[in-house]
C-alpha positions as a printed Julia matrix, in Angstrom:
424×3 Matrix{Float64}:
  56.79  47.3   32.08
  55.57  47.56  35.66
  55.3   44.28  37.74
  53.38  44.27  40.94
  55.3   42.52  43.75
  53.85  40.78  46.81
  55.17  41.01  50.4
  57.66  38.18  49.8
  59.08  40.03  46.7
  57.52  37.51  44.25
  55.54  38.86  41.29
  51.68  38.9   41.81
  49.88  37.44  38.8
  47.69  40.07  36.95
  44.0   39.7   37.62
  42.22  37.94  34.9
  38.8   38.61  33.58
  35.64  36.89  34.73
  35.85  33.14  34.93
  33.97  31.0   32.43
  31.4   30.0   35.05
  30.73  33.53  36.14
  30.39  34.69  32.48
  27.82  31.84  31.9
  25.84  32.9   35.0
  25.74  36.51  33.76
  24.55  35.37  30.41
  21.82  33.26  31.93
  20.7   36.24  34.09
  20.65  38.68  31.13
  18.77  36.16  29.02
  16.05  36.23  31.61
  15.49  40.01  31.27
  13.64  40.16  27.87
  12.16  36.71  28.53
  10.57  37.96  31.82
   9.21  41.15  30.28
   7.5   39.58  27.27
   6.09  36.64  29.26
   4.72  38.87  31.97
   2.92  40.94  29.36
   1.39  37.85  27.67
   0.39  35.85  30.8
  -1.98  36.2   33.79
  -4.23  39.21  33.7
  -3.08  40.26  30.17
  -3.81  36.79  28.78
  -7.21  36.69  30.37
  -7.96  40.29  29.3
  -6.95  39.64  25.66
  -9.11  36.46  25.6
 -12.06  38.46  26.87
 -11.44  41.05  24.17
 -11.39  38.22  21.62
 -14.8   37.06  23.0
 -13.74  33.94  24.88
 -16.03  32.32  27.48
 -14.9   31.3   31.0
 -14.72  27.75  29.81
 -12.51  28.69  26.8
 -10.31  30.86  29.02
  -9.93  27.88  31.45
  -8.95  25.74  28.48
  -6.31  28.14  27.24
  -4.84  28.48  30.77
  -4.51  24.67  30.89
  -2.83  24.21  27.44
   0.72  24.86  28.58
   0.47  22.31  31.28
  -0.98  19.59  29.07
   1.87  20.22  26.61
   4.28  19.22  29.4
   3.41  15.52  28.48
   5.53  16.04  25.36
   8.61  16.5   27.67
   9.01  12.64  27.92
   9.68  12.38  24.18
  11.99  15.37  24.2
  13.91  14.0   27.21
  14.73  10.91  25.08
  15.38  12.91  21.96
  18.03  15.11  23.45
  20.08  12.11  24.41
  20.65  11.72  20.66
  21.78  15.26  20.03
  25.51  16.04  19.55
  24.7   19.62  20.85
  21.88  20.97  22.93
  22.51  24.61  22.06
  21.08  24.86  18.58
  18.14  22.56  19.35
  17.51  24.95  22.25
  17.69  28.0   19.95
  15.38  26.44  17.42
  12.67  25.47  19.89
  12.81  28.6   21.88
  12.69  30.7   18.7
   9.64  28.92  17.31
   7.79  29.18  20.69
   8.47  32.98  20.87
   7.48  33.73  17.33
   4.3   31.61  17.38
   3.18  33.05  20.81
   3.64  36.73  19.9
   1.95  36.03  16.47
  -1.36  35.68  18.45
  -1.36  39.53  18.47
  -1.89  39.64  14.75
  -5.15  37.65  14.89
  -7.48  40.73  15.22
  -5.7   42.35  12.29
  -5.73  39.51   9.9
  -8.88  37.42  10.6
 -12.71  37.96  10.85
 -13.88  38.25  14.38
 -15.7   34.89  14.25
 -12.27  33.1   13.99
 -10.5   35.0   16.69
 -10.77  32.58  19.63
 -10.28  29.45  17.5
  -7.16  30.93  15.88
  -5.71  31.97  19.24
  -6.24  28.49  20.7
  -4.52  26.88  17.64
  -1.51  29.22  17.69
  -1.09  29.1   21.35
  -1.34  25.27  21.47
   1.48  24.9   18.79
   3.55  27.49  20.65
   3.12  25.56  23.9
   4.49  22.33  22.36
   7.67  24.15  21.18
   7.81  25.89  24.55
   7.7   22.51  26.32
  10.66  21.2   24.2
  12.61  24.34  24.81
  11.85  24.16  28.55
  13.35  20.65  28.83
  16.45  21.7   27.01
  16.78  24.9   28.99
  16.41  23.12  32.4
  18.94  20.53  31.25
  21.45  23.19  30.13
  20.93  25.44  33.11
  21.35  22.49  35.57
  24.85  21.84  34.11
  25.67  25.56  33.7
  25.19  26.56  37.35
  27.61  24.86  39.79
  25.88  22.89  42.58
  27.68  24.84  45.26
  26.09  28.16  44.24
  22.83  26.86  42.8
  20.6   27.86  45.64
  22.11  31.39  46.03
  22.26  32.05  42.29
  18.61  31.1   41.48
  17.42  33.08  44.57
  19.17  36.18  43.24
  18.18  35.59  39.71
  14.53  35.02  40.59
  14.46  38.06  42.8
  15.9   40.36  40.12
  13.74  39.11  37.44
  10.58  39.19  39.48
  11.22  42.79  40.42
  11.61  43.55  36.73
   8.39  41.61  35.95
   6.64  43.78  38.62
   7.51  46.95  36.75
   6.46  45.52  33.4
   3.11  44.31  34.91
   2.32  47.62  36.43
   3.28  49.45  33.14
   1.15  47.07  31.15
  -1.85  47.63  33.4
  -1.58  51.44  33.12
  -1.27  51.1   29.3
  -4.41  48.99  28.98
  -6.39  51.35  31.29
  -5.37  54.36  29.22
  -6.01  52.71  25.87
  -8.73  50.11  26.42
  -9.72  47.54  23.86
  -7.86  46.69  20.68
  -5.71  49.9   20.66
  -4.15  49.02  24.05
  -3.45  45.45  23.04
  -1.9   46.49  19.78
   0.65  48.72  21.62
   1.26  45.9   24.16
   2.04  43.44  21.41
   4.43  45.9   19.67
   6.42  46.03  23.01
   6.21  42.21  23.27
   7.58  41.58  19.74
  10.72  43.69  20.59
  11.47  41.8   23.79
  10.61  38.35  22.49
  12.95  38.64  19.48
  15.64  40.09  21.75
  15.33  37.09  23.98
  15.88  34.67  20.95
  18.99  36.72  19.92
  20.59  36.29  23.31
  20.19  32.5   23.07
  22.64  32.52  20.24
  25.35  33.48  22.72
  24.52  30.75  25.17
  27.5   28.37  25.78
  27.22  24.84  24.46
  27.66  23.09  27.8
  29.03  19.48  27.84
  26.19  17.0   28.23
  26.53  13.94  30.55
  24.08  11.56  28.9
  22.05   8.69  30.22
  23.56   5.22  30.44
  20.53   3.88  28.64
  20.19   4.35  24.91
  16.67   2.81  24.54
  13.45   4.68  25.38
  11.69   2.1   27.67
  14.6    1.4   30.0
  15.29   5.11  30.29
  11.63   5.91  30.91
  11.37   3.24  33.53
  14.12   4.6   35.75
  12.06   7.4   37.35
   8.96   5.13  37.39
  10.85   2.6   39.53
  11.99   5.24  41.93
   9.28   4.79  44.55
  10.12   7.88  46.64
  10.24  10.16  43.52
   6.92   8.75  42.22
   4.98   9.15  45.54
   6.19  12.79  45.8
   5.32  13.56  42.16
   1.89  11.94  42.37
   1.08  13.88  45.5
   2.18  17.17  44.07
   0.17  16.38  40.91
  -2.91  15.95  43.04
  -2.24  19.22  44.9
  -1.81  21.14  41.6
  -5.11  19.79  40.31
  -6.83  21.36  43.34
  -4.84  24.48  43.24
  -5.5   25.14  39.61
  -9.2   24.87  39.94
  -9.28  28.39  41.14
  -5.93  30.19  41.18
  -5.41  30.53  37.35
  -9.0   32.0   37.19
  -8.45  34.71  39.8
  -7.99  37.29  37.06
 -11.25  36.2   35.47
 -13.18  36.64  38.74
 -11.65  40.08  39.35
 -12.13  41.4   35.77
 -15.47  39.87  35.0
 -17.28  39.41  38.35
 -15.73  42.17  40.61
 -15.21  44.74  37.7
 -11.64  45.63  38.79
  -9.7   47.77  36.3
  -6.4   46.73  34.89
  -4.36  49.24  36.98
  -5.77  47.88  40.24
  -5.21  44.36  39.09
  -1.65  45.13  38.17
  -0.96  46.56  41.6
  -2.36  43.45  43.25
  -0.14  41.2   41.08
   2.89  43.5   41.68
   2.31  43.1   45.38
   2.08  39.39  44.91
   5.37  39.38  42.95
   7.1   41.41  45.67
   6.01  38.9   48.24
   7.29  36.14  45.95
  10.66  37.8   46.03
  10.54  37.9   49.82
   9.57  34.2   49.66
  12.57  33.44  47.65
  14.83  34.89  50.3
  12.84  33.32  53.2
  12.53  29.8   51.76
  16.06  30.05  50.38
  17.58  30.69  53.77
  15.56  27.76  55.23
  16.69  25.55  52.41
  20.32  25.85  53.72
  19.2   23.82  56.82
  16.19  21.74  55.65
  15.57  19.44  52.71
  13.64  20.49  49.54
  10.79  18.06  50.3
  10.32  19.16  53.84
  10.06  22.8   52.89
   7.81  21.99  49.99
   5.37  20.56  52.48
   5.4   23.82  54.54
   4.59  25.9   51.48
   1.38  23.99  51.05
  -0.64  25.53  53.92
   0.35  28.94  52.9
  -1.07  28.41  49.47
  -4.23  26.92  50.9
  -4.55  29.9   53.2
  -4.47  32.25  50.26
  -7.61  30.55  48.78
  -9.4   30.59  52.13
  -8.7   34.26  52.59
 -11.1   35.06  49.75
 -13.89  34.11  52.2
 -13.35  37.31  54.09
 -14.94  39.22  51.18
 -18.19  38.44  52.98
 -17.27  40.81  55.87
 -14.27  42.97  54.99
 -13.49  45.6   52.19
 -12.82  43.97  48.91
  -9.36  45.5   48.13
  -8.01  44.72  51.58
  -9.01  41.12  51.31
  -7.61  40.7   47.71
  -4.36  42.39  48.78
  -4.03  39.89  51.68
  -4.86  36.89  49.48
  -2.28  37.93  46.84
   0.45  38.54  49.44
  -0.05  35.17  51.07
  -0.13  33.39  47.79
   3.06  35.16  46.68
   4.98  33.98  49.71
   3.68  30.41  49.32
   4.03  29.99  45.56
   7.46  31.59  45.42
   8.75  28.89  47.78
   6.87  26.15  46.09
   8.2   26.9   42.57
  11.77  27.49  43.65
  11.86  24.35  45.86
  10.21  22.15  43.25
  12.8   23.27  40.71
  15.66  22.72  43.23
  14.15  19.24  44.0
  14.19  18.37  40.33
  17.78  19.45  39.5
  19.27  18.68  42.85
  17.68  15.48  44.24
  17.57  13.5   41.07
  20.39  11.55  39.32
  22.39  13.72  37.06
  22.66  11.41  34.11
  18.89  10.59  34.25
  17.87  14.17  35.06
  16.01  15.04  31.78
  13.79  12.02  32.03
  13.07  12.6   35.72
  12.2   16.13  34.98
  10.03  15.08  32.0
   8.09  12.46  34.1
   7.57  15.13  36.86
   6.45  17.82  34.42
   4.19  15.4   32.57
   2.3   14.13  35.55
   2.05  17.45  37.23
   1.23  19.1   33.93
  -1.59  16.69  33.19
  -3.15  17.41  36.58
  -2.63  21.12  36.21
  -4.28  20.96  32.74
  -7.54  19.6   34.12
  -7.58  22.18  36.99
  -8.32  25.34  35.09
 -10.32  23.37  32.54
 -12.66  22.01  35.11
 -12.58  25.25  37.07
 -13.64  27.26  34.08
 -16.47  24.82  33.38
 -17.65  25.02  36.93
 -17.91  28.8   36.68
 -20.17  28.35  33.68
 -22.35  25.84  35.57
 -22.75  28.26  38.64
 -23.24  31.48  36.64
 -26.89  31.57  37.75
 -26.14  30.8   41.37
 -25.88  33.44  44.1
 -23.04  36.02  43.37
 -21.0   35.09  46.45
 -20.62  31.44  45.24
 -18.91  32.59  42.09
 -16.81  35.27  43.73
 -15.37  33.38  46.76
 -17.47  30.21  47.26
 -15.22  28.13  44.88
 -12.11  29.34  46.75
 -13.41  28.33  50.1
 -14.35  24.89  49.0
 -11.02  24.2   47.17
  -9.1   25.73  50.06
 -10.77  23.28  52.41
  -9.92  20.24  50.24
  -6.3   21.5   50.03
  -6.03  21.34  53.92
  -7.5   17.84  53.93
  -5.13  16.55  51.2
  -2.03  18.15  52.89
  -2.91  16.71  56.31
  -3.99  13.25  55.13
  -1.36  12.55  52.46
   1.28  15.31  52.32
   2.61  14.62  55.8
   3.31  10.97  55.02
   4.82  11.56  51.55
   6.97  14.73  52.11
   7.77  14.69  55.8
   8.05  11.06  57.04
   9.69   9.48  54.0
  13.38   8.94  54.08
């Protein structure tokens, strides 16, 4: 048997395999691969396009886009419920599995039901799936917060988000080409077959997730546990401001696909290219904001993502003077840089700037308040588009974006500076 000796003549220990932490990080990254692919192919432009194929109006599309955010209110109950669980793993597998199966089952609606029931059946299935998705989201956030060591958290999520968004860009582009080549029901049938494969693969991978030890809250009753984040004045001020911001933002941004598909008559391939460009800029945003995060606080950087997001809405006004595709490309690039930072910093704020033992309830309160605001955003936005459908064409194409972008700037300057910058 050969034994390797060091310079001192002492044996050098043989290299062991990957550490437990590193194996867990690899597992969490690989789990994101099928999850990203199937969710990209069921969200955004594909969700809007499928709803238009089913016969949904702009108001119904706005309602569907808002359902997942409204379901976030249920996170408060889930945050209390998981404190009673002996193990988070199998509850996570159960809720994630139900969410995936119900969501991908929406693709069966045109095959099984008369056309008059298509939209109603989609809304019902999608709503129930959103509830299970909310429960699974709380559990996953709780697990991943314990799974990823704090010292590598920023770097890990930056790398993970970059890789998965690159993969999502390829899936988005491929899905757009598919729907352009096979328009209507044929294209969506093929799309859903692909989605079924990746969604079920995602559920299988969760069976191999580690059952991480859970540090539970010191409270065992609901009301005292619920009051802890409510009594945290700094946390509540930040949360209420961000909820107001998301209400404004979601009046227009979730409906971009509707405007481009229905009002600007852009094909799926072009729309996919715009969204891929946005995703690439999000990836650049992860790197940019992640580096700044090493020197500045989450809340301070959150504030500086806001003018970038507002600028993306205001950029739509250039459609009055410049070529359409150039303006849309610029708007998507700016939004990608802004929203990439916003999402990553908001997540880091929730799992890094909140008490570990009370983190599930903190996250639930944040998600519920911001989710309620984000619910009314696309709902009201979709209704406004119905109200102004007889107005001049420019008011529907970029008028809404200009008005909302202006209000964003006012809210940021009047309230955001006090809440996110001056507060200690």
